[in-house]
XYZ file of N, CA, C and O in Angstrom:
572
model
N -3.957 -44.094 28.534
C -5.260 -43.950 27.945
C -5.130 -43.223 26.615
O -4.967 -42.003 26.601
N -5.207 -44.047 25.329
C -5.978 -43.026 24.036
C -6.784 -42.267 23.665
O -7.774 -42.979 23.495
N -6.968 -41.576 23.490
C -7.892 -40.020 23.044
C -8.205 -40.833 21.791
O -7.358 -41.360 21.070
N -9.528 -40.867 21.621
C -10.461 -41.057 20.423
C -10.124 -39.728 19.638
O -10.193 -38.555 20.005
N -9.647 -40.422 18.160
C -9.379 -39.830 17.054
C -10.622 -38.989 16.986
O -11.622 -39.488 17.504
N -10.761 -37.563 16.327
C -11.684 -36.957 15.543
C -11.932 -37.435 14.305
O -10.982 -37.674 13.559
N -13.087 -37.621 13.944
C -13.392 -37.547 12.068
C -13.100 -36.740 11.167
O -12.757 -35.627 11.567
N -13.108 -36.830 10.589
C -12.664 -35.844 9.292
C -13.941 -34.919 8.987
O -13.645 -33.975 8.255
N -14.803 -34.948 9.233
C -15.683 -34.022 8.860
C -15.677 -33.021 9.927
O -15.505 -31.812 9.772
N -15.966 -33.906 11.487
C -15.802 -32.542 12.562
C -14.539 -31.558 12.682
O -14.436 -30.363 12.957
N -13.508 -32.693 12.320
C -12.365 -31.762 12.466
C -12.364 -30.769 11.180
O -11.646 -29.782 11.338
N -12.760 -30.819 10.450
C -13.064 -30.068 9.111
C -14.137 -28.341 9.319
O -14.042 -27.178 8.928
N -15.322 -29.378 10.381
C -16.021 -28.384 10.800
C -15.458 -26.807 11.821
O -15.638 -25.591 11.766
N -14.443 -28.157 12.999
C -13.968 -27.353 13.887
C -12.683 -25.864 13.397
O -12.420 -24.744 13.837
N -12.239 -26.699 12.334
C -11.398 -25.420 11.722
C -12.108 -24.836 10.575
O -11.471 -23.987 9.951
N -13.017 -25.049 10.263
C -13.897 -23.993 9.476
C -14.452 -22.742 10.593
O -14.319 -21.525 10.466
N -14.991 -23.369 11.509
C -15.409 -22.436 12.931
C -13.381 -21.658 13.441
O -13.486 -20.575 14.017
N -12.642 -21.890 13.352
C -11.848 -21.311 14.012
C -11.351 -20.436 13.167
O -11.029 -19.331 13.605
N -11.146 -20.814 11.461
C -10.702 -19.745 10.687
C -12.093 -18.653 10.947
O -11.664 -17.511 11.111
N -12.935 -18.688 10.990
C -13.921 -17.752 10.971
C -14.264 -16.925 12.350
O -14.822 -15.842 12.176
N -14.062 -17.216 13.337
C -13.847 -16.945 14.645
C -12.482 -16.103 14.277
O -12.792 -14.913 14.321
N -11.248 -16.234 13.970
C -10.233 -15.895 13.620
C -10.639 -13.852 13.155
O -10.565 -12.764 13.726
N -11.005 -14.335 11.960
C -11.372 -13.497 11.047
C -12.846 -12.048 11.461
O -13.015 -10.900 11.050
N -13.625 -12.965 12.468
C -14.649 -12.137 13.179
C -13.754 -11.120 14.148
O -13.964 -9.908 14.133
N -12.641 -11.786 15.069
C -12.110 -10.954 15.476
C -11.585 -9.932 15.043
O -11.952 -8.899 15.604
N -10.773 -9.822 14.156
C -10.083 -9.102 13.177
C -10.812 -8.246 12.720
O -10.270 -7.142 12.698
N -11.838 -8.273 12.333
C -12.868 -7.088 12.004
C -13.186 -6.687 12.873
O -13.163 -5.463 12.742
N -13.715 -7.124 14.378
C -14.110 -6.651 15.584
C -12.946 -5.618 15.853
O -13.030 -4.396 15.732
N -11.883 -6.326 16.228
C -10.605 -4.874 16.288
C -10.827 -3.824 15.332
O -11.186 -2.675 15.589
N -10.625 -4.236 14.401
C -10.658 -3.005 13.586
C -11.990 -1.771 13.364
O -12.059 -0.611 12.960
N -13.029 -2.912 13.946
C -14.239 -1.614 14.136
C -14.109 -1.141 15.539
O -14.580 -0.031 15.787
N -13.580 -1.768 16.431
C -13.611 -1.254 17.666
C -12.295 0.071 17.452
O -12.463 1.174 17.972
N -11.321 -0.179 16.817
C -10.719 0.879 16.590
C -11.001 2.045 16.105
O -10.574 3.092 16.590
N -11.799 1.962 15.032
C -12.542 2.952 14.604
C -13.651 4.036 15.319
O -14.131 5.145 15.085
N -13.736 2.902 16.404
C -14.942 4.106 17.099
C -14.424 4.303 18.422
O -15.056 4.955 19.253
N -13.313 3.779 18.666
C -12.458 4.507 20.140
C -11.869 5.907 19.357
O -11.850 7.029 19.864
N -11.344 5.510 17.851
C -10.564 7.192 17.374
C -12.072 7.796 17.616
O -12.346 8.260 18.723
N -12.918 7.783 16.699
C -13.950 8.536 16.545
C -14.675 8.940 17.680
O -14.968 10.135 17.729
N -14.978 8.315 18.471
C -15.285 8.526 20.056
C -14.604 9.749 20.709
O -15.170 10.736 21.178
N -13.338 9.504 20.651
C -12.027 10.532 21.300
C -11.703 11.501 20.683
O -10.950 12.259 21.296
N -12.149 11.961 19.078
C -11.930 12.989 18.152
C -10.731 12.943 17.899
O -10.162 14.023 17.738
N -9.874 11.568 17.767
C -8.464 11.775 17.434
C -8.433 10.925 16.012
O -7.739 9.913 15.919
N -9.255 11.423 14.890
C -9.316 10.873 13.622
C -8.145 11.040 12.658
O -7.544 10.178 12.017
N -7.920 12.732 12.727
C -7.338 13.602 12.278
C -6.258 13.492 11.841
O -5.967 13.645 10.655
N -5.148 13.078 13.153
C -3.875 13.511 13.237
C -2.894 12.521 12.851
O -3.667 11.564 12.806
N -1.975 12.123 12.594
C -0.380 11.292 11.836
C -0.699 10.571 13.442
O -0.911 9.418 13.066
N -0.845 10.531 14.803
C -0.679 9.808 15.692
C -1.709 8.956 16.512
O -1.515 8.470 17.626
N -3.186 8.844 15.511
C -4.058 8.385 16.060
C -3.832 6.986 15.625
O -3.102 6.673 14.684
N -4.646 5.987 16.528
C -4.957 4.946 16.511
C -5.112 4.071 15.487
O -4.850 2.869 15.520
N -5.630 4.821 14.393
C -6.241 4.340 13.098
C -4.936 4.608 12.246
O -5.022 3.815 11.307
N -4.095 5.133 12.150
C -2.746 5.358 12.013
C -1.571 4.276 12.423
O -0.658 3.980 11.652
N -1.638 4.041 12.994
C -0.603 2.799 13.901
C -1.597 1.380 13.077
O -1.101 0.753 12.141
N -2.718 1.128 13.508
C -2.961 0.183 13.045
C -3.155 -0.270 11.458
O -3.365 -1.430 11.104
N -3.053 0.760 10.664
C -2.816 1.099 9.110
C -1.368 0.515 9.111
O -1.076 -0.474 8.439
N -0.531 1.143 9.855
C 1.301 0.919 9.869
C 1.242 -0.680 9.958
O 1.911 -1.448 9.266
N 0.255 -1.052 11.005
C 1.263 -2.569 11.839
C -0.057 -3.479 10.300
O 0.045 -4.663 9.979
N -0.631 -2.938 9.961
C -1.207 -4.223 8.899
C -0.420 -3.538 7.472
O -1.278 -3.504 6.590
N 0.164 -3.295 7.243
C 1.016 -2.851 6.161
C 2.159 -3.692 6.375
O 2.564 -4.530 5.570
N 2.918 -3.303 8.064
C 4.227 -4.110 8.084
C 4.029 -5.610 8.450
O 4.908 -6.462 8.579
N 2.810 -5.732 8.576
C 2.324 -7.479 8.366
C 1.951 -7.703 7.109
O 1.768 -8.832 6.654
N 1.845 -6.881 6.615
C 1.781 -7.449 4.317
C 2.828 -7.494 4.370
O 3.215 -8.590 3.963
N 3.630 -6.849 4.678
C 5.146 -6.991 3.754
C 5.782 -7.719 4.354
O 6.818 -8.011 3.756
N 5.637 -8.305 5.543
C 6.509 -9.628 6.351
C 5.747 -10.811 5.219
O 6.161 -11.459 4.258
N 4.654 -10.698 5.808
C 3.974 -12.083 4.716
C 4.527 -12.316 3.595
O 5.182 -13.339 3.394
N 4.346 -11.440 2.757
C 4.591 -11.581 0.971
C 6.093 -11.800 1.156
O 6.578 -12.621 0.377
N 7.201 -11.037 2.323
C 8.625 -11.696 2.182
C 8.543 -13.200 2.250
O 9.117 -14.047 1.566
N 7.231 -13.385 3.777
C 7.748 -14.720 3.922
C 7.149 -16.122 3.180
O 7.379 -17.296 3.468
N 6.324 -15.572 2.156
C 5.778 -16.064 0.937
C 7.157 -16.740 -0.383
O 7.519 -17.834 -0.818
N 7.481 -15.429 -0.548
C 8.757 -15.241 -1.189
C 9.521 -16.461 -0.989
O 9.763 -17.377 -1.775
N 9.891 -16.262 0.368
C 11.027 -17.113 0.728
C 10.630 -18.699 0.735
O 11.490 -19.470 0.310
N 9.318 -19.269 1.214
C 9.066 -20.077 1.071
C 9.004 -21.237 -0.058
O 9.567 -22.328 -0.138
N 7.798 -20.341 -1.164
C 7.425 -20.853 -1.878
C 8.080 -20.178 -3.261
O 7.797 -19.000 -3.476
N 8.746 -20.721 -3.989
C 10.037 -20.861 -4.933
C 9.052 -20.317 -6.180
O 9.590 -19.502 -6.930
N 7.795 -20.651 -6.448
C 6.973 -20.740 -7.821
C 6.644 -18.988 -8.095
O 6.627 -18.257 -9.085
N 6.309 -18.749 -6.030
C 5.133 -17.027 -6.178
C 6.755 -16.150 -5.693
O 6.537 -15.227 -4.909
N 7.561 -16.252 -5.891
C 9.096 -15.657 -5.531
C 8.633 -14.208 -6.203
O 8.284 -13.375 -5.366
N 8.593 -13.897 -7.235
C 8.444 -13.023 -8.468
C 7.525 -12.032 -7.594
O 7.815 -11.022 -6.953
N 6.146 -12.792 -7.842
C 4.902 -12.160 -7.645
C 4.946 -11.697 -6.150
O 4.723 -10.529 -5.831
N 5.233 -12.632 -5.303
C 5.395 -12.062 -3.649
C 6.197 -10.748 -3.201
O 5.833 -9.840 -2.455
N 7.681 -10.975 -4.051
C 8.589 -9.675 -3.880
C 8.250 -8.144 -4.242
O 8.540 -7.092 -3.672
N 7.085 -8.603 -6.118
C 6.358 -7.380 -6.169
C 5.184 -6.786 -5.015
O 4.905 -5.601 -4.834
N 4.785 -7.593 -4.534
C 3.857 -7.298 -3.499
C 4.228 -6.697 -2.279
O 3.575 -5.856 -1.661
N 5.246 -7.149 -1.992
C 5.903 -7.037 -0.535
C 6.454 -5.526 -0.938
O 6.114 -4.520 -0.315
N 7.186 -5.517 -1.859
C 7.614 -3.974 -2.527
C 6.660 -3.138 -2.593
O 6.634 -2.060 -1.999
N 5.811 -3.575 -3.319
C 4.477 -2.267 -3.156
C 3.685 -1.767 -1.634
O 3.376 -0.628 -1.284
N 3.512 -3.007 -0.950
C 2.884 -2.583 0.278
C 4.352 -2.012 1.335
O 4.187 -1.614 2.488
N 5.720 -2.083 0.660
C 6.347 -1.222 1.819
C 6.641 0.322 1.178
O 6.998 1.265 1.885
N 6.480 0.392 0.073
C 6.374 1.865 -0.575
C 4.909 2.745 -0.252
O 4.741 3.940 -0.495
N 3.652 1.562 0.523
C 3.004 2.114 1.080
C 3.197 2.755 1.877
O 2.917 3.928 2.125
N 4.092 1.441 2.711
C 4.293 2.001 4.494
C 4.976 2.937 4.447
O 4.758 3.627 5.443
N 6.127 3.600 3.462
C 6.945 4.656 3.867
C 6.158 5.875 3.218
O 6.415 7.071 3.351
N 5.386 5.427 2.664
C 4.494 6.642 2.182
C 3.612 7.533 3.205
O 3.503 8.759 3.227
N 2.823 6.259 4.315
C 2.785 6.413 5.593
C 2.967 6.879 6.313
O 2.152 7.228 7.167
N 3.961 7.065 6.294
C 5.686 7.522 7.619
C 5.937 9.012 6.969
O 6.711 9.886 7.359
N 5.081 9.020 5.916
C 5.907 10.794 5.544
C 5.910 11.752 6.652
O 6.502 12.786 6.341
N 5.485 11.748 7.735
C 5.004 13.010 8.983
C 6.152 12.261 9.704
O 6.814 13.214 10.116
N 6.918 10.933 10.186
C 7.551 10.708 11.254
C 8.936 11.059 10.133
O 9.901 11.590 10.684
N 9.029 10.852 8.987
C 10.038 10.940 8.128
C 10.688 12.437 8.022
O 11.880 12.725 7.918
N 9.534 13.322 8.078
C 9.888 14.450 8.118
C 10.488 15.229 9.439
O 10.573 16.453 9.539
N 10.862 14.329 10.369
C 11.137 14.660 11.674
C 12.753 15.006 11.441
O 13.372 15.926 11.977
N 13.360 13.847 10.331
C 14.229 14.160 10.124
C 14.789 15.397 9.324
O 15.708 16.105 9.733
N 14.234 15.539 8.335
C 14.447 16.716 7.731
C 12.554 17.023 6.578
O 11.622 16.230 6.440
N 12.671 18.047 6.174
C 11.150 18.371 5.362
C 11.342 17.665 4.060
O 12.441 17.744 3.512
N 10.560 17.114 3.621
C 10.515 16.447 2.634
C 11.359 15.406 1.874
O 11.857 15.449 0.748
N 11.371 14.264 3.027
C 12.484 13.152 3.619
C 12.322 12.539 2.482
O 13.199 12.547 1.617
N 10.651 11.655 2.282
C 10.288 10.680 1.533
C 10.485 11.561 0.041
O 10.166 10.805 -0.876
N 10.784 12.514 -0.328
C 10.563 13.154 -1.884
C 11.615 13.133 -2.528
O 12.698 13.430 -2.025
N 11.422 12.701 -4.007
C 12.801 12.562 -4.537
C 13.485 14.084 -5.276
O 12.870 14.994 -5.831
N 14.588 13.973 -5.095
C 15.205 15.497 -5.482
C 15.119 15.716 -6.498
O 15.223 16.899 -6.823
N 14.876 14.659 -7.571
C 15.089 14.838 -9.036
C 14.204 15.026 -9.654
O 14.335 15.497 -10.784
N 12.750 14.663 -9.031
C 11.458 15.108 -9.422
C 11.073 16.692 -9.317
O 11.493 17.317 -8.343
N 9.962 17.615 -10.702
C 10.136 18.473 -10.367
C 9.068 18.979 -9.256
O 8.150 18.222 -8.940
N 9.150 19.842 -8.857
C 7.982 20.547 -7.635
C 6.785 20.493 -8.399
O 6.835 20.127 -9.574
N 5.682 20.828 -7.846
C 4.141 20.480 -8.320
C 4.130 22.432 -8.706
O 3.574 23.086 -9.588
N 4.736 22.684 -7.930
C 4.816 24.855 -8.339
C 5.203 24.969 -9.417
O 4.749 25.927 -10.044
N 6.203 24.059 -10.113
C 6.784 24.478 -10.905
C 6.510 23.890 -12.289
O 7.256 24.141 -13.236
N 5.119 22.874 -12.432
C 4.835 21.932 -13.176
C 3.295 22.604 -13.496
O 2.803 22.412 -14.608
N 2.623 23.332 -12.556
C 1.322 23.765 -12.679
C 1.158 25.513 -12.195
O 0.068 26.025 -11.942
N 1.965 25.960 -12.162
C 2.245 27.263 -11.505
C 3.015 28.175 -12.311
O 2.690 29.346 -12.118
N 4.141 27.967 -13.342
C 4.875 28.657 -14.159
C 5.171 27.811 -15.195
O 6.015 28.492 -15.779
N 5.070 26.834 -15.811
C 5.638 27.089 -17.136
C 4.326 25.683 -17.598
O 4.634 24.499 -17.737
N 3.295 26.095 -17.712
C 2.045 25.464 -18.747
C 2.400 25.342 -20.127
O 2.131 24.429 -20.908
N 3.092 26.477 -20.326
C 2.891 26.123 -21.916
C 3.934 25.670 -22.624
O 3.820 25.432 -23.827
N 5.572 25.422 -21.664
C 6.565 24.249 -22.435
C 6.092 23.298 -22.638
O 6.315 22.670 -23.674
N 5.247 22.875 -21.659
C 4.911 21.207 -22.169
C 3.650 21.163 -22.914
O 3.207 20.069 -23.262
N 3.010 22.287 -23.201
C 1.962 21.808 -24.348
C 2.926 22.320 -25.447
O 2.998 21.547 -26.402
N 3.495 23.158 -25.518
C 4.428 23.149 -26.625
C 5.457 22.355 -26.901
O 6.008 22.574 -27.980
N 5.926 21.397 -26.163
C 6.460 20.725 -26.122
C 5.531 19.191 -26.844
O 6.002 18.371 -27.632
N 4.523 19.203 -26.415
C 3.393 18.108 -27.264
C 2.828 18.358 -28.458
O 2.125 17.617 -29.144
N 3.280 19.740 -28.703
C 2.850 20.059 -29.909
C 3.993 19.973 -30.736
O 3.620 19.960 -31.909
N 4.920 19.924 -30.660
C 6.177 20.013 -31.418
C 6.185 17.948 -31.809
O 6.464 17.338 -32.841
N 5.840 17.572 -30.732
C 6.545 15.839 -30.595
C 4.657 15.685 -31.571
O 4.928 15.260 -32.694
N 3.560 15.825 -31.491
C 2.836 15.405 -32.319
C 2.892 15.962 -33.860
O 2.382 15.388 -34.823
N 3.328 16.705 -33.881
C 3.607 17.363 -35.401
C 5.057 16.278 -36.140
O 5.150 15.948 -37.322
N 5.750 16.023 -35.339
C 7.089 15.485 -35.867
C 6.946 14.076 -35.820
O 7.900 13.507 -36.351
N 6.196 13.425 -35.427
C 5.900 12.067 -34.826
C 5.532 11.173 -35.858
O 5.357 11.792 -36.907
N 5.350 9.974 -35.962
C 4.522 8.840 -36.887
C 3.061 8.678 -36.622
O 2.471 7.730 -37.140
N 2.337 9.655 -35.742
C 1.334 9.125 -35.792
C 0.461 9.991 -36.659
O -0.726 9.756 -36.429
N 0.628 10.818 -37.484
C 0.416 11.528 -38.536
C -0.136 10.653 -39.538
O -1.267 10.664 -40.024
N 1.184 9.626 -39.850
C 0.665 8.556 -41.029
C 0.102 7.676 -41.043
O -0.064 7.072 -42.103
N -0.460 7.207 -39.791
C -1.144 6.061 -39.202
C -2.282 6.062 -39.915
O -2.930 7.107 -39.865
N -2.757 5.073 -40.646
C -4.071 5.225 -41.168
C -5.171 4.817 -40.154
O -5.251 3.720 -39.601
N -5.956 5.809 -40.006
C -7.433 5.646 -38.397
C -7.808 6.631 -38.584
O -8.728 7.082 -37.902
């Protein structure tokens, strides 16, 4: 026995209804998540709910945009920047599980401290901008 073909319009209809059904869910989770943390008073902390699910849609951007990448040869460029940025999210993320390993896992050594940039020495670097605008070309710029 053959199964009568669908038309092109219902079947058009039926996956217009399923991407959107799709997508209703997806917001449904995510508000239902929101008010089980908020419900439970666990808003707060590096291990709530709203936390994990921040992580697992981050490490689903950056699977995508890899597997964008890999696919499609044209968005290679543009996908890899993407996928790069949303995993410099995720480890940005992770700074509290990162620090399990040692204090200030995710920070780079070569950068200086925020104490030592706004706390003691203010006035090298305005003197320092004052020296580079006095010596500079933009003196002669006619504006």
């Amino acid at each position: 026995m053959k199964l009568a073909q669908v038309s092109s319009p219902v079947r058009t209809v039926f996956h217009g209804a399923g991407q959107f059904l799709a997508i209703a869910l997806y917001f449904a989770a995510i508000a239902g998540i929101i008010h089980y943390s908020v419900a439970a008073h666990n808003v707060a902390s590096e291990a709530s709910l709203i936390e994990l699910s921040q992580l697992i849609l981050l490490a689903a951007s950056v699977f995508t945009f890899r597997r964008i990448a890999h696919v499609h040869c044209a968005y290679n460029s543009a996908a890899s920047l993407m996928s790069a940025f949303f995993l410099v999210l995720m480890i940005r993320e992770l700074d509290a599980t990162l620090d399990m390993v040692f204090h200030g896992f995710g920070k780079s050594r070569r950068s200086p401290s925020r104490h030592s940039l706004f706390g003691q020495q203010p006035k090298t670097g305005v003197k320092r901008l004052r020296v580079w605008q006095e010596s500079s070309h933009l003196n002669s710029l006619p504006y």
